[in-house]
């Protein structure tokens, strides 16, 4: 008698995995800068100072010359003093402008201004005290500065991004 038989054989299965790694590249191009700063608009308005001197009583008490000749003499002296003052200020300005060359021009200028020549100590009462009338109105300076906005034409470049995905293959060996 022939009895059917079932025969089972097993073989170990080997699974093989092969992978391809993903590749990613990111490049960030530099931004193209275009910045401009326009100059600020500045306006300066000044009203001159005024000095009023009434020396009529003082001249009269000292017995000096008439007003016309005295005014001409004082105008000439004032002009000379102004020219000397302008020259001194120009020289001091040049020193301050070259402050990077060393030294301390501010302190040096202050020392020069502080020094006064010695005078004799005679007591004089001519002209009479209070006979010279002086009135001074200082100058007024109005400075207006209007800042200008920055012009920004900067171009931002987007990053360049490339991505190749990885692969996984699974199979029987």
Tab-separated table of C-alpha atoms in Angstrom:
chain	number	residue	atom	x	y	z
A	1	UNK	CA	0.000	0.000	0.000
A	2	UNK	CA	1.135	3.271	-0.986
A	3	UNK	CA	0.484	5.983	1.617
A	4	UNK	CA	0.971	9.452	0.456
A	5	UNK	CA	3.622	11.321	2.344
A	6	UNK	CA	4.111	14.957	2.789
A	7	UNK	CA	7.651	15.982	2.850
A	8	UNK	CA	8.642	19.480	3.998
A	9	UNK	CA	12.081	20.928	3.467
A	10	UNK	CA	13.059	24.375	4.645
A	11	UNK	CA	15.814	26.593	3.426
A	12	UNK	CA	16.953	29.663	5.284
A	13	UNK	CA	15.879	32.851	3.484
A	14	UNK	CA	18.448	35.610	3.323
A	15	UNK	CA	17.135	39.106	2.813
A	16	UNK	CA	19.498	41.513	1.082
A	17	UNK	CA	19.198	45.272	1.539
A	18	UNK	CA	21.060	47.673	-0.719
A	19	UNK	CA	20.846	51.427	-0.047
A	20	UNK	CA	21.818	54.454	-2.027
A	21	UNK	CA	22.465	57.428	0.214
A	22	UNK	CA	20.557	60.644	-0.455
A	23	UNK	CA	22.524	63.640	-1.739
A	24	UNK	CA	21.657	67.171	-0.678
A	25	UNK	CA	23.478	70.365	-1.644
A	26	UNK	CA	22.575	73.867	-0.477
A	27	UNK	CA	24.400	76.904	-1.844
A	28	UNK	CA	23.575	80.387	-0.532
A	29	UNK	CA	24.676	83.087	-3.015
A	30	UNK	CA	25.754	86.337	-1.407
A	31	UNK	CA	23.296	89.216	-1.379
A	32	UNK	CA	23.977	92.084	-3.783
A	33	UNK	CA	24.324	95.148	-1.550
A	34	UNK	CA	23.319	98.548	-2.897
A	35	UNK	CA	23.070	101.035	-0.019
A	36	UNK	CA	23.163	104.785	-0.541
A	37	UNK	CA	23.113	107.498	2.116
A	38	UNK	CA	22.230	110.910	0.700
A	39	UNK	CA	23.737	113.887	2.477
A	40	UNK	CA	21.606	115.596	5.085
A	41	UNK	CA	20.156	118.979	4.147
A	42	UNK	CA	21.419	121.691	6.465
A	43	UNK	CA	20.391	125.334	6.585
A	44	UNK	CA	21.926	127.928	8.870
A	45	UNK	CA	20.320	131.297	9.438
A	46	UNK	CA	21.984	133.920	11.590
A	47	UNK	CA	21.019	137.343	12.798
A	48	UNK	CA	24.083	139.456	13.496
A	49	UNK	CA	24.903	140.573	16.983
A	50	UNK	CA	24.573	144.232	17.823
A	51	UNK	CA	26.764	146.253	20.130
A	52	UNK	CA	25.593	149.711	21.132
A	53	UNK	CA	28.140	151.973	22.787
A	54	UNK	CA	27.278	155.470	23.958
A	55	UNK	CA	30.598	157.117	24.788
A	56	UNK	CA	29.421	160.702	24.672
A	57	UNK	CA	29.761	161.270	28.414
A	58	UNK	CA	33.091	159.407	28.642
A	59	UNK	CA	34.695	161.427	25.828
A	60	UNK	CA	33.329	164.597	27.260
A	61	UNK	CA	34.764	163.852	30.714
A	62	UNK	CA	38.223	163.147	29.242
A	63	UNK	CA	38.223	166.146	26.921
A	64	UNK	CA	38.972	164.193	23.734
A	65	UNK	CA	38.253	165.124	20.145
A	66	UNK	CA	34.877	165.486	18.522
A	67	UNK	CA	32.644	162.572	17.662
A	68	UNK	CA	33.338	162.406	13.921
A	69	UNK	CA	37.115	162.008	14.203
A	70	UNK	CA	36.790	159.677	17.158
A	71	UNK	CA	34.304	157.459	15.286
A	72	UNK	CA	36.657	157.253	12.302
A	73	UNK	CA	39.564	156.292	14.575
A	74	UNK	CA	37.509	153.672	16.408
A	75	UNK	CA	36.202	152.238	13.132
A	76	UNK	CA	39.743	151.804	11.866
A	77	UNK	CA	40.849	150.177	15.135
A	78	UNK	CA	37.778	147.932	15.129
A	79	UNK	CA	38.528	146.838	11.581
A	80	UNK	CA	42.099	145.988	12.562
A	81	UNK	CA	40.904	144.014	15.569
A	82	UNK	CA	38.370	142.136	13.449
A	83	UNK	CA	41.033	141.244	10.884
A	84	UNK	CA	43.349	140.035	13.643
A	85	UNK	CA	40.478	138.066	15.177
A	86	UNK	CA	39.644	136.467	11.835
A	87	UNK	CA	43.289	135.545	11.295
A	88	UNK	CA	43.536	134.091	14.817
A	89	UNK	CA	40.338	132.081	14.415
A	90	UNK	CA	41.457	130.783	11.029
A	91	UNK	CA	44.773	129.688	12.532
A	92	UNK	CA	43.029	128.023	15.489
A	93	UNK	CA	40.611	126.330	13.108
A	94	UNK	CA	43.497	124.945	11.096
A	95	UNK	CA	45.078	123.611	14.303
A	96	UNK	CA	41.805	121.950	15.313
A	97	UNK	CA	41.350	120.536	11.827
A	98	UNK	CA	44.758	118.835	12.121
A	99	UNK	CA	44.078	117.478	15.609
A	100	UNK	CA	45.120	114.011	14.443
A	101	UNK	CA	48.725	115.227	14.040
A	102	UNK	CA	49.145	115.047	17.799
A	103	UNK	CA	49.367	117.556	20.553
A	104	UNK	CA	46.439	119.118	22.350
A	105	UNK	CA	45.418	122.234	20.380
A	106	UNK	CA	42.368	122.940	22.553
A	107	UNK	CA	44.445	123.200	25.726
A	108	UNK	CA	47.161	125.200	23.955
A	109	UNK	CA	44.611	127.678	22.604
A	110	UNK	CA	43.027	128.029	26.040
A	111	UNK	CA	46.445	128.806	27.575
A	112	UNK	CA	47.150	131.465	24.940
A	113	UNK	CA	43.803	133.134	25.568
A	114	UNK	CA	44.216	133.034	29.321
A	115	UNK	CA	47.509	134.952	29.297
A	116	UNK	CA	47.207	138.697	29.658
A	117	UNK	CA	50.117	141.109	29.647
A	118	UNK	CA	50.945	142.863	32.874
A	119	UNK	CA	49.749	146.414	33.150
A	120	UNK	CA	50.710	149.174	35.470
A	121	UNK	CA	48.662	149.519	38.603
A	122	UNK	CA	47.930	153.220	38.412
A	123	UNK	CA	44.580	154.309	39.684
A	124	UNK	CA	42.706	156.296	37.093
A	125	UNK	CA	39.263	157.764	37.345
A	126	UNK	CA	39.062	159.093	33.805
A	127	UNK	CA	36.513	158.672	32.330
A	128	UNK	CA	34.064	158.906	35.170
A	129	UNK	CA	32.772	155.511	36.300
A	130	UNK	CA	29.488	154.643	34.586
A	131	UNK	CA	29.897	157.275	31.882
A	132	UNK	CA	30.271	154.666	29.113
A	133	UNK	CA	26.944	153.091	28.162
A	134	UNK	CA	27.174	149.648	26.549
A	135	UNK	CA	24.299	147.484	25.302
A	136	UNK	CA	24.940	144.181	23.558
A	137	UNK	CA	22.455	141.918	21.758
A	138	UNK	CA	24.010	138.536	20.937
A	139	UNK	CA	23.653	136.927	17.545
A	140	UNK	CA	20.978	134.303	17.018
A	141	UNK	CA	21.798	131.192	15.057
A	142	UNK	CA	19.112	128.876	13.700
A	143	UNK	CA	20.474	125.559	12.422
A	144	UNK	CA	18.106	123.158	10.706
A	145	UNK	CA	19.213	119.686	9.702
A	146	UNK	CA	16.977	117.435	7.648
A	147	UNK	CA	18.341	113.884	7.569
A	148	UNK	CA	17.769	111.869	4.427
A	149	UNK	CA	16.621	108.265	4.480
A	150	UNK	CA	18.914	105.466	3.391
A	151	UNK	CA	18.239	104.151	-0.112
A	152	UNK	CA	18.366	100.379	0.137
A	153	UNK	CA	18.303	98.535	-3.213
A	154	UNK	CA	19.789	95.350	-1.816
A	155	UNK	CA	18.896	92.184	-3.742
A	156	UNK	CA	18.525	89.031	-1.701
A	157	UNK	CA	19.430	85.844	-3.582
A	158	UNK	CA	17.497	82.692	-2.756
A	159	UNK	CA	19.455	79.581	-1.813
A	160	UNK	CA	20.083	76.954	-4.504
A	161	UNK	CA	18.862	73.664	-3.103
A	162	UNK	CA	19.291	70.290	-4.827
A	163	UNK	CA	18.118	67.027	-3.310
A	164	UNK	CA	18.440	63.513	-4.726
A	165	UNK	CA	16.523	61.093	-2.532
A	166	UNK	CA	18.155	57.869	-1.402
A	167	UNK	CA	16.901	54.415	-2.454
A	168	UNK	CA	16.472	51.216	-0.534
A	169	UNK	CA	16.213	47.884	-2.448
A	170	UNK	CA	15.193	44.817	-0.531
A	171	UNK	CA	15.450	41.420	-2.131
A	172	UNK	CA	16.089	37.797	-1.492
A	173	UNK	CA	19.667	36.668	-1.789
